[in-house]
Steps between C-alpha positions, in 0.01 A plus 500: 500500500765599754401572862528889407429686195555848314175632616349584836149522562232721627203290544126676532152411536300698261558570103398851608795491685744413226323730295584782738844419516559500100312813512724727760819301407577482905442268739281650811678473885281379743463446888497120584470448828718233640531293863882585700410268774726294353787761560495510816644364789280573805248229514162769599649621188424168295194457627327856386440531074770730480437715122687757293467628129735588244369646228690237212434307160610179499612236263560131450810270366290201399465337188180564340479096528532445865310838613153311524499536924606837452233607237240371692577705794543843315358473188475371119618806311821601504811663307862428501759733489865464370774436785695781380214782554475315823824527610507845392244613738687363773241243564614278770456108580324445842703357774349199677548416836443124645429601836419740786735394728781485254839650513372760217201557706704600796710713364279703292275531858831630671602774174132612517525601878786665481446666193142581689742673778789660322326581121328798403308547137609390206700269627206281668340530166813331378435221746150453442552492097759183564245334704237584233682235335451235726268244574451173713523174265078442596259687587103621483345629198164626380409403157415733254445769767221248656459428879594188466849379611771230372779410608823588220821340470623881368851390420321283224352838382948583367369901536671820382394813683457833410479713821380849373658836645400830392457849686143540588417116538514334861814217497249310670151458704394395826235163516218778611556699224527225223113348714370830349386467171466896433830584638668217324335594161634841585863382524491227246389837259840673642697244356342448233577843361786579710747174436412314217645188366557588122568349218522508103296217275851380428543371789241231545568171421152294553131623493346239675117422549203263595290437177504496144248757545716685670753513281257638212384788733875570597587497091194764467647704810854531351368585160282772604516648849917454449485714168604819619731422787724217294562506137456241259827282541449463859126445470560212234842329727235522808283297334705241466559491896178350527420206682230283634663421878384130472567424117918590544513327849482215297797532259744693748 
């Protein structure tokens, strides 16, 4: 298999979590916090854990074959959706950048402050969007929402981004606000029903999960809790989506 394929994927940790996703036929924006120290140039700067959220749903362009690092880090279960519905939702490829002190770095620092000076709303939502596409080549990461902390070669990670934006949904949230579990439940709800990532059965490629058992209780999901949302030709081509993650590692 080529270093890219026809399918990027959203990788999860719970069949729950698939399941909910088949169910509502949308994928859910959330707030993930992540560190800007990185972006900037002022060395007190570097030193402090510098965080902001976007709420987002991201995806992966790695072969089901070489995605073991990256499964272990976000989960087992997973679906794949077609290129074209990706590129349809103007879902973007992160840009990495190899180093603080770079050329890229600097610039970006020097368009933010004057932007910062001269802008008004939208158009330093317009900023922040772009650089909701960007992010360092390493970095920190919690795994599966633990407190523990690895270090993540993200450009490895080949990510498409969908940065939500919607009227009534905050473009993004401030590190004290995302350290608050009610008030980031509260916003995570806001984009949830406000900016949804949707889709149509159609569009998914791979259905992919940990266990043979799992792949009898997903077969018992689609046949009965999918009855009345998907009709029969869709139910029976879903079916046929299904995959145990480690078994088709192994041939692709």
């Amino acid at each position: 298999m080529g270093s890219r394929t026809e399918s990027l994927f959203h990788y999860t940790a719970s069949l729950d979590n698939l399941k909910a996703i088949l169910s509502s036929r949308f994928f859910w924006p959330k707030y993930c916090a992540e560190e800007l120290s990185w972006f900037s140039e002022s060395k007190e700067s570097q030193e402090k854990v510098l965080r902001i959220a976007h709420p987002m749903v991201c995806f992966c362009d790695i072969p089901i074959g070489r995605a073991n690092e990256h499964t272990r880090r976000y989960g087992s279960f997973g679906i794949g959706m077609k290129r074209k519905w990706v590129e349809s939702k103007n879902i973007n490829p992160v840009t990495y950048i190899a180093k603080r002190d770079s050329k890229i770095t600097s610039a970006l620092n020097h368009v933010v402050s004057a932007a910062t000076k001269n802008f008004q709303e939208p158009e330093l939502d317009y900023l922040r969007f772009f650089i909701a596409h960007i992010k360092p080549i390493r970095g920190m990461v919690s795994v599966h929402q633990s407190k523990q902390k690895t270090t993540v070669d993200f450009y490895k990670e080949a990510e498409w981004r969908h940065v939500a934006r919607a009227d009534g949904i905050e473009p993004y949230l401030s590190a004290n606000i995302c350290d608050d579990a009610s008030k980031l439940k509260s916003h995570n709800n806001k984009a949830k029903n406000l900016a949804p990532l949707n889709f149509e059965i159609s569009d998914i490629s791979y259905l992919l999960v940990d266990t043979e058992e799992d792949v009898v209780e997903m077969v018992e999901f689609i046949q009965s809790k999918l009855r009345n949302v998907v009709d029969t030709k869709e139910r029976s081509l879903l079916l046929t989506k299904i995959h145990v993650l480690d078994g088709i590692k192994k041939d692709v």
